[in-house]
PDB file of C-alpha atoms in Angstrom:
ATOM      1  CA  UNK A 131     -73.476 -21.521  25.236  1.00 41.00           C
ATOM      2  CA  UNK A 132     -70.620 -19.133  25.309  1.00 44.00           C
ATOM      3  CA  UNK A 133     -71.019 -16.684  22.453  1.00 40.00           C
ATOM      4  CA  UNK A 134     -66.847 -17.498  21.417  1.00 41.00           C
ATOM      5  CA  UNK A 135     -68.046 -21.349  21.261  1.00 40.00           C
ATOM      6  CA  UNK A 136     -71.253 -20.818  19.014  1.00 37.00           C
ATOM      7  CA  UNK A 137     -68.796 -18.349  16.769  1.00 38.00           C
ATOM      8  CA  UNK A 138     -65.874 -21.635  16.644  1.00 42.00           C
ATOM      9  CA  UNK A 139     -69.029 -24.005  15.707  1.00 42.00           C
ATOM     10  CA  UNK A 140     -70.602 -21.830  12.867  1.00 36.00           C
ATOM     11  CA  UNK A 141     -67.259 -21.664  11.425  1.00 41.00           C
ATOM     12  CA  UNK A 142     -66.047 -25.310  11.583  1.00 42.00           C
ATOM     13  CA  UNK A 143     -67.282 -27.238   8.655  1.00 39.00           C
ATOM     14  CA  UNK A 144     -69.912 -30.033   9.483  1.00 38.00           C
ATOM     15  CA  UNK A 145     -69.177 -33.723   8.088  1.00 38.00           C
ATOM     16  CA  UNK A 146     -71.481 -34.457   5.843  1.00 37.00           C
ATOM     17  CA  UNK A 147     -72.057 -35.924   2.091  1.00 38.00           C
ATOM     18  CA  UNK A 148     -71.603 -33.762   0.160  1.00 41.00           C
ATOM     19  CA  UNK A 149     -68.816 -32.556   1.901  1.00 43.00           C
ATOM     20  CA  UNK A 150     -68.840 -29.252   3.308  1.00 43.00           C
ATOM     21  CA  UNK A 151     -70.100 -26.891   0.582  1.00 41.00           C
ATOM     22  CA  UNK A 152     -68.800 -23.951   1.596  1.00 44.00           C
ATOM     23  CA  UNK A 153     -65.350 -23.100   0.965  1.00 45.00           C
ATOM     24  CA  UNK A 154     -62.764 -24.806  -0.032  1.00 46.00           C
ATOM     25  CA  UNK A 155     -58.860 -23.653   0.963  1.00 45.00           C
ATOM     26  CA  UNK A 156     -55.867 -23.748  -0.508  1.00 47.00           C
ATOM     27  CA  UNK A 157     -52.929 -22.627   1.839  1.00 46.00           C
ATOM     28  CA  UNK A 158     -49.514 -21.590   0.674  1.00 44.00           C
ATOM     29  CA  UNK A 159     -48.317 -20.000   4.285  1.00 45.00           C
ATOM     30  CA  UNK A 160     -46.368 -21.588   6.506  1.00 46.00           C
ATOM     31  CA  UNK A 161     -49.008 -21.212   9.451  1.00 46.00           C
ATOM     32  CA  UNK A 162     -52.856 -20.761   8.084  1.00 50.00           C
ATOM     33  CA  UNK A 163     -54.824 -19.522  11.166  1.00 51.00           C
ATOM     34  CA  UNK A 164     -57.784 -17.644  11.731  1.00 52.00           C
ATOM     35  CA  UNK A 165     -58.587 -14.965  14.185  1.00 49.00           C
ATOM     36  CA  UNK A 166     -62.274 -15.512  16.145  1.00 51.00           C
ATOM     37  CA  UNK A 167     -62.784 -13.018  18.591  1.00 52.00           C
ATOM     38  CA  UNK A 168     -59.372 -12.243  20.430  1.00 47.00           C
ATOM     39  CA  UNK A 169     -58.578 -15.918  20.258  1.00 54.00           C
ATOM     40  CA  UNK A 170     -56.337 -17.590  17.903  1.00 55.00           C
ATOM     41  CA  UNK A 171     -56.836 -21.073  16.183  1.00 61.00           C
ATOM     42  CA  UNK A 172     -54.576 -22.748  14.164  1.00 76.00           C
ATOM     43  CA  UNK A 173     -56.357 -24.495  11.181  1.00 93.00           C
ATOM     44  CA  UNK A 174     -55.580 -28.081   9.910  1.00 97.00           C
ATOM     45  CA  UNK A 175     -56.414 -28.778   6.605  1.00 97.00           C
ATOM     46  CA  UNK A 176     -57.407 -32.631   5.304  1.00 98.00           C
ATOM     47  CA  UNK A 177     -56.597 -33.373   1.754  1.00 98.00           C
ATOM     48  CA  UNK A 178     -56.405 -35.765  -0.762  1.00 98.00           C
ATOM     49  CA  UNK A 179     -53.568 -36.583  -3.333  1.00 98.00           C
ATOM     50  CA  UNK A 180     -53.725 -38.144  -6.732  1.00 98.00           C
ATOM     51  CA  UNK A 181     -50.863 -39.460  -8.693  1.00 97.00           C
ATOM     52  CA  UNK A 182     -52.798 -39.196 -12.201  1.00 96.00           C
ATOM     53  CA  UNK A 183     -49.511 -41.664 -13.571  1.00 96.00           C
ATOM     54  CA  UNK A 184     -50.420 -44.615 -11.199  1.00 97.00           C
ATOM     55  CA  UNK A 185     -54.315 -43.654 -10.332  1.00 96.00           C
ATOM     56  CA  UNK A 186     -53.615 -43.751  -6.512  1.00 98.00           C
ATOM     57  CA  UNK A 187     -54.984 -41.535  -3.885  1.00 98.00           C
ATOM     58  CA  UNK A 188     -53.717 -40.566  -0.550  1.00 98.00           C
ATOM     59  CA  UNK A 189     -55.570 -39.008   2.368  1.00 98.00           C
ATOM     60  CA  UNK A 190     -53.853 -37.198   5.226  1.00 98.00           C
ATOM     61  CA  UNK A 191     -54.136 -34.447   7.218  1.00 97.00           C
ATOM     62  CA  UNK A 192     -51.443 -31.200   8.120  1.00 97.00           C
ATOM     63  CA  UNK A 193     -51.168 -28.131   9.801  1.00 96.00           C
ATOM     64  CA  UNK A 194     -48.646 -27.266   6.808  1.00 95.00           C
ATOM     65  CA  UNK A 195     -50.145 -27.986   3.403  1.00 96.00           C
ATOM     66  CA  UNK A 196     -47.487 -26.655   1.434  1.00 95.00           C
ATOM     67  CA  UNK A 197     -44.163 -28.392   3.524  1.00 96.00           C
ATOM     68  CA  UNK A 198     -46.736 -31.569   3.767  1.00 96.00           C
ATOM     69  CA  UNK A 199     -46.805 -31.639  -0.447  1.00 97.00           C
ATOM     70  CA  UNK A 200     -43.148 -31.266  -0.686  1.00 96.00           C
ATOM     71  CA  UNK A 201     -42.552 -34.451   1.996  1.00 95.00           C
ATOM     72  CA  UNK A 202     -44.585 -36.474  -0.387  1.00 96.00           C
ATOM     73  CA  UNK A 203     -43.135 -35.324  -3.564  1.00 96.00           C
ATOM     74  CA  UNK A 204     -39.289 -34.702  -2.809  1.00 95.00           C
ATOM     75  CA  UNK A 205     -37.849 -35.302   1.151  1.00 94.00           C
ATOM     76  CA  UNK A 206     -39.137 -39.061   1.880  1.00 91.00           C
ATOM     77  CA  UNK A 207     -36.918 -41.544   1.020  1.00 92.00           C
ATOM     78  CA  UNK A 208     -39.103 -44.584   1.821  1.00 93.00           C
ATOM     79  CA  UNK A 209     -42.815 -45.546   2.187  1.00 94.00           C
ATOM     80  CA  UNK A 210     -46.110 -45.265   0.365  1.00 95.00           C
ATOM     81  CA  UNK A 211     -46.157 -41.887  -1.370  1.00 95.00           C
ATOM     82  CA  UNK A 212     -42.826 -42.568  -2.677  1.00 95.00           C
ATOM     83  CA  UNK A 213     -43.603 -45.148  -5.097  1.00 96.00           C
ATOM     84  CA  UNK A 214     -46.355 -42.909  -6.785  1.00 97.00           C
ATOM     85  CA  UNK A 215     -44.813 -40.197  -7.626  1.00 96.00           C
ATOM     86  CA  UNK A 216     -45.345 -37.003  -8.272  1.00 96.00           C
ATOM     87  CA  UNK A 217     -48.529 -36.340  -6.544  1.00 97.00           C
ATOM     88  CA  UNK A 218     -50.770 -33.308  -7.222  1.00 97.00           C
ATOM     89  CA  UNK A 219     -53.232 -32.111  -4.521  1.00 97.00           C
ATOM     90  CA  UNK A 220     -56.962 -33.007  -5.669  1.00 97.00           C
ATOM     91  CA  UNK A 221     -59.068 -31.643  -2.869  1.00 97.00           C
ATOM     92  CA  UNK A 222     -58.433 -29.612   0.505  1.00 97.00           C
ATOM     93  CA  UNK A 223     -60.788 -28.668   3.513  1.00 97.00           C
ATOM     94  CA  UNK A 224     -60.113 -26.461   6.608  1.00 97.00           C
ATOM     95  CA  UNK A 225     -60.765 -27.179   9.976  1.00 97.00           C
ATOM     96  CA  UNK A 226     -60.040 -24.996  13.551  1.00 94.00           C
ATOM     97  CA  UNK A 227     -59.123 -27.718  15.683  1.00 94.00           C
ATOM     98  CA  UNK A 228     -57.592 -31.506  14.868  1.00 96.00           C
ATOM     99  CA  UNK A 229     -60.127 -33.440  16.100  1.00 97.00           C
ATOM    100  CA  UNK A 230     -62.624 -31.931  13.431  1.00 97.00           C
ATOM    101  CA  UNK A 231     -59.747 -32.626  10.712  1.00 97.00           C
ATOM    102  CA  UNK A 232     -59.291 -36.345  12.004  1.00 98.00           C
ATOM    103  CA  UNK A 233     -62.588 -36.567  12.097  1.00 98.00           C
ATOM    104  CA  UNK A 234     -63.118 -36.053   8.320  1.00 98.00           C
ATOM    105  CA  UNK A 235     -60.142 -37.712   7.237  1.00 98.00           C
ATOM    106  CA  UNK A 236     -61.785 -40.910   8.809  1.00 98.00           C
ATOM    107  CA  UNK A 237     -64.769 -40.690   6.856  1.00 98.00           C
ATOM    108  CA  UNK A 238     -62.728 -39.895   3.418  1.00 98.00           C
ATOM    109  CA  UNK A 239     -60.530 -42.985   4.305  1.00 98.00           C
ATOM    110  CA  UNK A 240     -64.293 -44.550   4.352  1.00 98.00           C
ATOM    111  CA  UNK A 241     -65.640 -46.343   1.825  1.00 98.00           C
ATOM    112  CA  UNK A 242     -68.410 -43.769   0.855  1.00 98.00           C
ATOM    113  CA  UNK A 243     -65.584 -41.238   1.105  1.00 98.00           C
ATOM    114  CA  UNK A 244     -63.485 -42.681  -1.417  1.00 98.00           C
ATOM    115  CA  UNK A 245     -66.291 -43.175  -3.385  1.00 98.00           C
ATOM    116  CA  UNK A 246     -66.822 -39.522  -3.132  1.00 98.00           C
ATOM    117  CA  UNK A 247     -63.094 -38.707  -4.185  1.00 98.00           C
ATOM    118  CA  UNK A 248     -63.154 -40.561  -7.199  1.00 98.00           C
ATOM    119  CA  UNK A 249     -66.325 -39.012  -8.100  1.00 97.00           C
ATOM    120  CA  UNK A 250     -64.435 -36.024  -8.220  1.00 97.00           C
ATOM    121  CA  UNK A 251     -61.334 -37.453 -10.237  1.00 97.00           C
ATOM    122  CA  UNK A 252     -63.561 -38.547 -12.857  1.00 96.00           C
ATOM    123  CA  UNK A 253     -64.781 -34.589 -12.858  1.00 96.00           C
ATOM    124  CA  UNK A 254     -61.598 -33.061 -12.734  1.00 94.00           C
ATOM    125  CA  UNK A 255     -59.490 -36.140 -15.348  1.00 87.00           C
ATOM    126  CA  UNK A 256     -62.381 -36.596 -17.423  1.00 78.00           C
TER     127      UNK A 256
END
């Protein structure tokens, strides 16, 4: 195995339950990368909303966290996260490439995902 491939697997987060235990990210730039070697990889981040007014969740996934959050909560003018305003993010993860990040927003969208996610609602809204 090429040694830039091993590098791009230990850093990609595995899907498994519990969810990937190492870090957890929180971007606020307009392009969140990181730099492996003298490549460079965009990272997509899956998260989860909560509207703690209504109690609904939405899952999704971005290469722009903080543009994504302000579509949902200001810019759309129709559709599902409109109804539920405002919407606060609950829970991020990072991935290098999108077909990790669809990937895991799959399983969330699964039942044992959501299952998971309101595990950690109770947590954080107890």
């Amino acid at each position: 195995m090429p040694r830039l491939c091993r590098i791009a697997q230990l850093v990609r987060a595995q899907d498994s339950y519990p969810p990937f235990c190492g870090r957890q990210f929180k971007s606020a730039s307009r392009y969140s990368s990181t730099l492996i070697g003298c490549f460079f990889f965009a990272m997509f981040t899956v998260y989860v909303l909560y509207s703690p007014t209504f109690k609904k969740i939405y899952i999704g996934y971005t290469s722009d966290l903080s543009n994504r959050l302000a579509s949902h909560n200001v810019y759309s003018k129709k559709g599902y996260t409109t109804r539920y305003r405002p919407w606060d993010v609950l829970y991020t993860e990072s991935y290098i490439d999108k077909r990790a990040a669809l990937k895991r927003e799959k399983a969330l969208k699964s039942a044992r995902g959501r299952a998971f996610i309101w595990q950690v609602i109770s947590e954080k809204y107890a």
